[in-house]
XYZ file of N, CA, C and O in Angstrom:
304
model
N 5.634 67.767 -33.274
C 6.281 66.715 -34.039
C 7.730 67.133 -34.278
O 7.920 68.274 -34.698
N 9.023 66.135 -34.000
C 10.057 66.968 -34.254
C 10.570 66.456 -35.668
O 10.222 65.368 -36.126
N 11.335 67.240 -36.250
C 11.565 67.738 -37.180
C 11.630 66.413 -38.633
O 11.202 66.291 -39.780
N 12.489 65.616 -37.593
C 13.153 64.348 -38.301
C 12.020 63.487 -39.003
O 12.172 62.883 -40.065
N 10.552 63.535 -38.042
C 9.551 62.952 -38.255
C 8.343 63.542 -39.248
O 7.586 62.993 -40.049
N 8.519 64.882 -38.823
C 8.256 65.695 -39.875
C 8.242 65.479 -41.633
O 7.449 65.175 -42.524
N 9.835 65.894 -41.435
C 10.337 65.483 -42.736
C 9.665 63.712 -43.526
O 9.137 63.553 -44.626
N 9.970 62.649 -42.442
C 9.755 61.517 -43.201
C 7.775 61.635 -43.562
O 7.272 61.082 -44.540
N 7.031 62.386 -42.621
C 6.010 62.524 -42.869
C 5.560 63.014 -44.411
O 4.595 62.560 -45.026
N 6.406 63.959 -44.849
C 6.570 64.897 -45.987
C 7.176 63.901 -47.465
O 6.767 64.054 -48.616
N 8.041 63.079 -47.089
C 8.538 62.170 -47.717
C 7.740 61.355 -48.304
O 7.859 61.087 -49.500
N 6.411 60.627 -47.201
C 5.692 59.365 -47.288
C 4.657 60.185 -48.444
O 4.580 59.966 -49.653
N 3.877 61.235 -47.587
C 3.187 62.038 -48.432
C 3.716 62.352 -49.862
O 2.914 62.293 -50.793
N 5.070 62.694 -50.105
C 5.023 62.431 -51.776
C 5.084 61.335 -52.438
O 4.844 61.114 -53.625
N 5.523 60.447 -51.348
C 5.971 58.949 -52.235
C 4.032 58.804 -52.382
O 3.612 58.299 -53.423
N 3.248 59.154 -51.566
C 1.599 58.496 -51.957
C 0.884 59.335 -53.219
O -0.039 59.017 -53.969
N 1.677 60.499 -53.133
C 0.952 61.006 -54.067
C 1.752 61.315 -55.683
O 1.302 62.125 -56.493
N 2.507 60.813 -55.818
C 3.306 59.830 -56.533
C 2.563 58.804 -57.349
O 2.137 58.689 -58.498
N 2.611 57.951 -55.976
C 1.590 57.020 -56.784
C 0.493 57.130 -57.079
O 0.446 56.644 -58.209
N -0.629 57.510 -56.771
C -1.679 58.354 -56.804
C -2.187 58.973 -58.282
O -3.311 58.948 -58.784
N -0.755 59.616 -58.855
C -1.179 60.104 -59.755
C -0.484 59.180 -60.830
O -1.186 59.070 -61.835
N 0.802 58.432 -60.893
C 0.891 56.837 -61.904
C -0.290 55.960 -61.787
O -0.487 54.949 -62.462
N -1.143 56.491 -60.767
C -2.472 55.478 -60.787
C -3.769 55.596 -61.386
O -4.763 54.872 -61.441
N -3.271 57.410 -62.080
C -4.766 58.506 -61.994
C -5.642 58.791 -61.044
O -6.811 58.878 -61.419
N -5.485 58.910 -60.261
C -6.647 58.819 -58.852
C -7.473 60.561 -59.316
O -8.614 60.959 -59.081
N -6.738 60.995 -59.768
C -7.247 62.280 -59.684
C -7.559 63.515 -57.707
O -8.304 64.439 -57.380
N -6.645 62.833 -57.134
C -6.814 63.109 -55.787
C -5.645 64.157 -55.874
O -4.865 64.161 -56.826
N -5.558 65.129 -54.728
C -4.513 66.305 -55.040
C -4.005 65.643 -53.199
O -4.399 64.928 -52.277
N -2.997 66.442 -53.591
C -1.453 66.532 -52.136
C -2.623 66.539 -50.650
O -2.636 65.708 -49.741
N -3.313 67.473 -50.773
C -4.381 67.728 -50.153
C -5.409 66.777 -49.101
O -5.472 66.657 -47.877
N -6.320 66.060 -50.494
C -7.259 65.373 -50.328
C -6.552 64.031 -50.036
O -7.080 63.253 -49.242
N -5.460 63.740 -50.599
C -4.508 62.331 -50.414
C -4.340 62.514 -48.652
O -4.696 61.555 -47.967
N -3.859 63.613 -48.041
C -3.097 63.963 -46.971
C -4.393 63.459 -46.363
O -4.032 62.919 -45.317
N -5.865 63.338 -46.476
C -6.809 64.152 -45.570
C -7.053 62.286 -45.016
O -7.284 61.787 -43.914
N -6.841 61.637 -46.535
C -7.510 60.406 -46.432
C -6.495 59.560 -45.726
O -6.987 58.747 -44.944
N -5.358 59.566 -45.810
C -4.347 59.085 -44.564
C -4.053 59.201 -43.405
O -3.508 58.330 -42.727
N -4.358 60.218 -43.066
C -4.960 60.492 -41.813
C -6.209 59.931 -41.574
O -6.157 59.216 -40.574
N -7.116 59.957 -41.994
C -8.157 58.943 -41.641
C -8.075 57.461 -41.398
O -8.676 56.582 -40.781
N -7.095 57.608 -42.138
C -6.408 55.951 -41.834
C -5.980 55.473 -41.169
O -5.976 54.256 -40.979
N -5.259 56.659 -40.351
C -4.180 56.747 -39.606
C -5.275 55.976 -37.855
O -5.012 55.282 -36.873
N -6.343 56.615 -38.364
C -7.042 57.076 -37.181
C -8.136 55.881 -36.919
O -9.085 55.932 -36.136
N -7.729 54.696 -37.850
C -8.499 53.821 -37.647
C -9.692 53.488 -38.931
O -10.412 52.490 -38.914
N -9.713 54.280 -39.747
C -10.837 54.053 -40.583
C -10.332 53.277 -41.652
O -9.159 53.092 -41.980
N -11.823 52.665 -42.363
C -11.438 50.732 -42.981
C -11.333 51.923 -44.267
O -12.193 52.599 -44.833
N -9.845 51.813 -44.416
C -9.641 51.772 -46.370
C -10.479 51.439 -47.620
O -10.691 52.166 -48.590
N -10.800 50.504 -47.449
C -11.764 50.407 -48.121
C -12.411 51.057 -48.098
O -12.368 51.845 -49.043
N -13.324 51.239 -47.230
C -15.011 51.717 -47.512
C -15.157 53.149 -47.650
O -16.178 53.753 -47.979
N -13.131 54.000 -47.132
C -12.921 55.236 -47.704
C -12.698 55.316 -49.377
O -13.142 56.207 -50.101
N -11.856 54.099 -49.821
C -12.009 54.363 -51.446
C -13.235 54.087 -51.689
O -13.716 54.976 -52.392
N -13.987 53.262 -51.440
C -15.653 53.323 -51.892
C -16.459 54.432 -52.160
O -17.211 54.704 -53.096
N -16.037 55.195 -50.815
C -16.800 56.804 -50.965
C -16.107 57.725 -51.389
O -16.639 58.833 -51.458
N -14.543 57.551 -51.854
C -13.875 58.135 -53.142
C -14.333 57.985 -53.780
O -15.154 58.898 -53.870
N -14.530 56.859 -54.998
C -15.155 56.472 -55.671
C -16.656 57.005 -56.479
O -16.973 57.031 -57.668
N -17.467 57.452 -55.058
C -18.615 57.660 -55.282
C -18.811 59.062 -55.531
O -19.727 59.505 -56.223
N -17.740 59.908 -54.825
C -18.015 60.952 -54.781
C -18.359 62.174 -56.378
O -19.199 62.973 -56.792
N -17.075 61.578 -56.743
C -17.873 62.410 -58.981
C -18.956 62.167 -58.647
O -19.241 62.850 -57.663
N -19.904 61.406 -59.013
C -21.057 61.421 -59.033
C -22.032 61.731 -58.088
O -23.236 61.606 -58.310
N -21.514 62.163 -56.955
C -22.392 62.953 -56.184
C -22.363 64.303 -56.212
O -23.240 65.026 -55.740
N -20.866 64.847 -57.036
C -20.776 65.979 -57.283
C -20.799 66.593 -58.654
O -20.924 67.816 -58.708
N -20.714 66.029 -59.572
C -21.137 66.364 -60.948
C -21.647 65.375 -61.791
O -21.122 64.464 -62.431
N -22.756 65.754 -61.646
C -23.862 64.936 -62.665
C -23.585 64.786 -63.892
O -23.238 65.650 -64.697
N -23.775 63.407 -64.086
C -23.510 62.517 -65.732
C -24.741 63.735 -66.854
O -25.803 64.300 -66.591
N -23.899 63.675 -68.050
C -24.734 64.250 -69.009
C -26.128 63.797 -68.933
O -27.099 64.512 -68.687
N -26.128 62.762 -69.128
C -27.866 62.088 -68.705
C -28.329 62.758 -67.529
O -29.175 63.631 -67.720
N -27.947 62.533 -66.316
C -28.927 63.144 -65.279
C -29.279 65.253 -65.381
O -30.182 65.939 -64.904
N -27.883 65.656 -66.349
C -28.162 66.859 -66.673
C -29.229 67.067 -67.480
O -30.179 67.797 -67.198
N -29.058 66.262 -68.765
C -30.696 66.536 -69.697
C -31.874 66.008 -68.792
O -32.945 66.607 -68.700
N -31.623 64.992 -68.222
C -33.250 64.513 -67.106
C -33.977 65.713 -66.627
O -35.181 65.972 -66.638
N -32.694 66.548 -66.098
C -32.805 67.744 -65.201
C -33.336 68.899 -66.010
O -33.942 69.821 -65.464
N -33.119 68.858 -67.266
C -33.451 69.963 -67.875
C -34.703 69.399 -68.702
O -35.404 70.271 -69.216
N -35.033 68.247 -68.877
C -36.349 68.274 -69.421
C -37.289 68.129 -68.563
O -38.380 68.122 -69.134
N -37.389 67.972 -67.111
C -38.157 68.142 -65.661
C -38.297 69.498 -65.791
O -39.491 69.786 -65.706
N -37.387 70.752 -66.011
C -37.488 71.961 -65.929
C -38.519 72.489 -67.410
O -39.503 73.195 -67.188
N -38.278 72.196 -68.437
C -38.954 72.370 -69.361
C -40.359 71.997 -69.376
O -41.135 72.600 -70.117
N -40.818 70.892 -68.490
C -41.941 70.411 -68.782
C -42.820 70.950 -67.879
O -44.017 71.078 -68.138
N -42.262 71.316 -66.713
C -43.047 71.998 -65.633
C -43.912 73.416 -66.057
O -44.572 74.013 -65.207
């Protein structure tokens, strides 16, 4: 990639993550970068924020499903 393109690449990437975070997304430089490129590459926006979206809760369980979890363990 030469340089010039580079740079505006670097540019776009802060202007998104910029907004990103005036938006709260809670997404880092990173994970923003990973999902634009996916974009880049053809994949429906949408149904990538959808599984943004979903993902907290596939990765840290609501207080409720924690006590569920711990009174399954207790009762066993």
């Amino acid at each position: 990639m030469d340089p010039e393109a580079a740079q505006k690449a670097r540019e776009s990437l802060e202007l998104a993550f910029q907004m990103s975070n005036i938006l709260d997304t809670g997404l880092d430089r990173h994970t923003l970068s990973v999902l634009i490129a996916l974009c880049d590459l053809g994949l429906n926006p949408e149904s990538l924020a959808a599984v943004v979206k979903e993902l907290p809760t596939l990765t840290h369980p609501t207080q409720q499903q924690q006590q569920q979890q711990q009174h399954r363990s207790t009762d066993s």
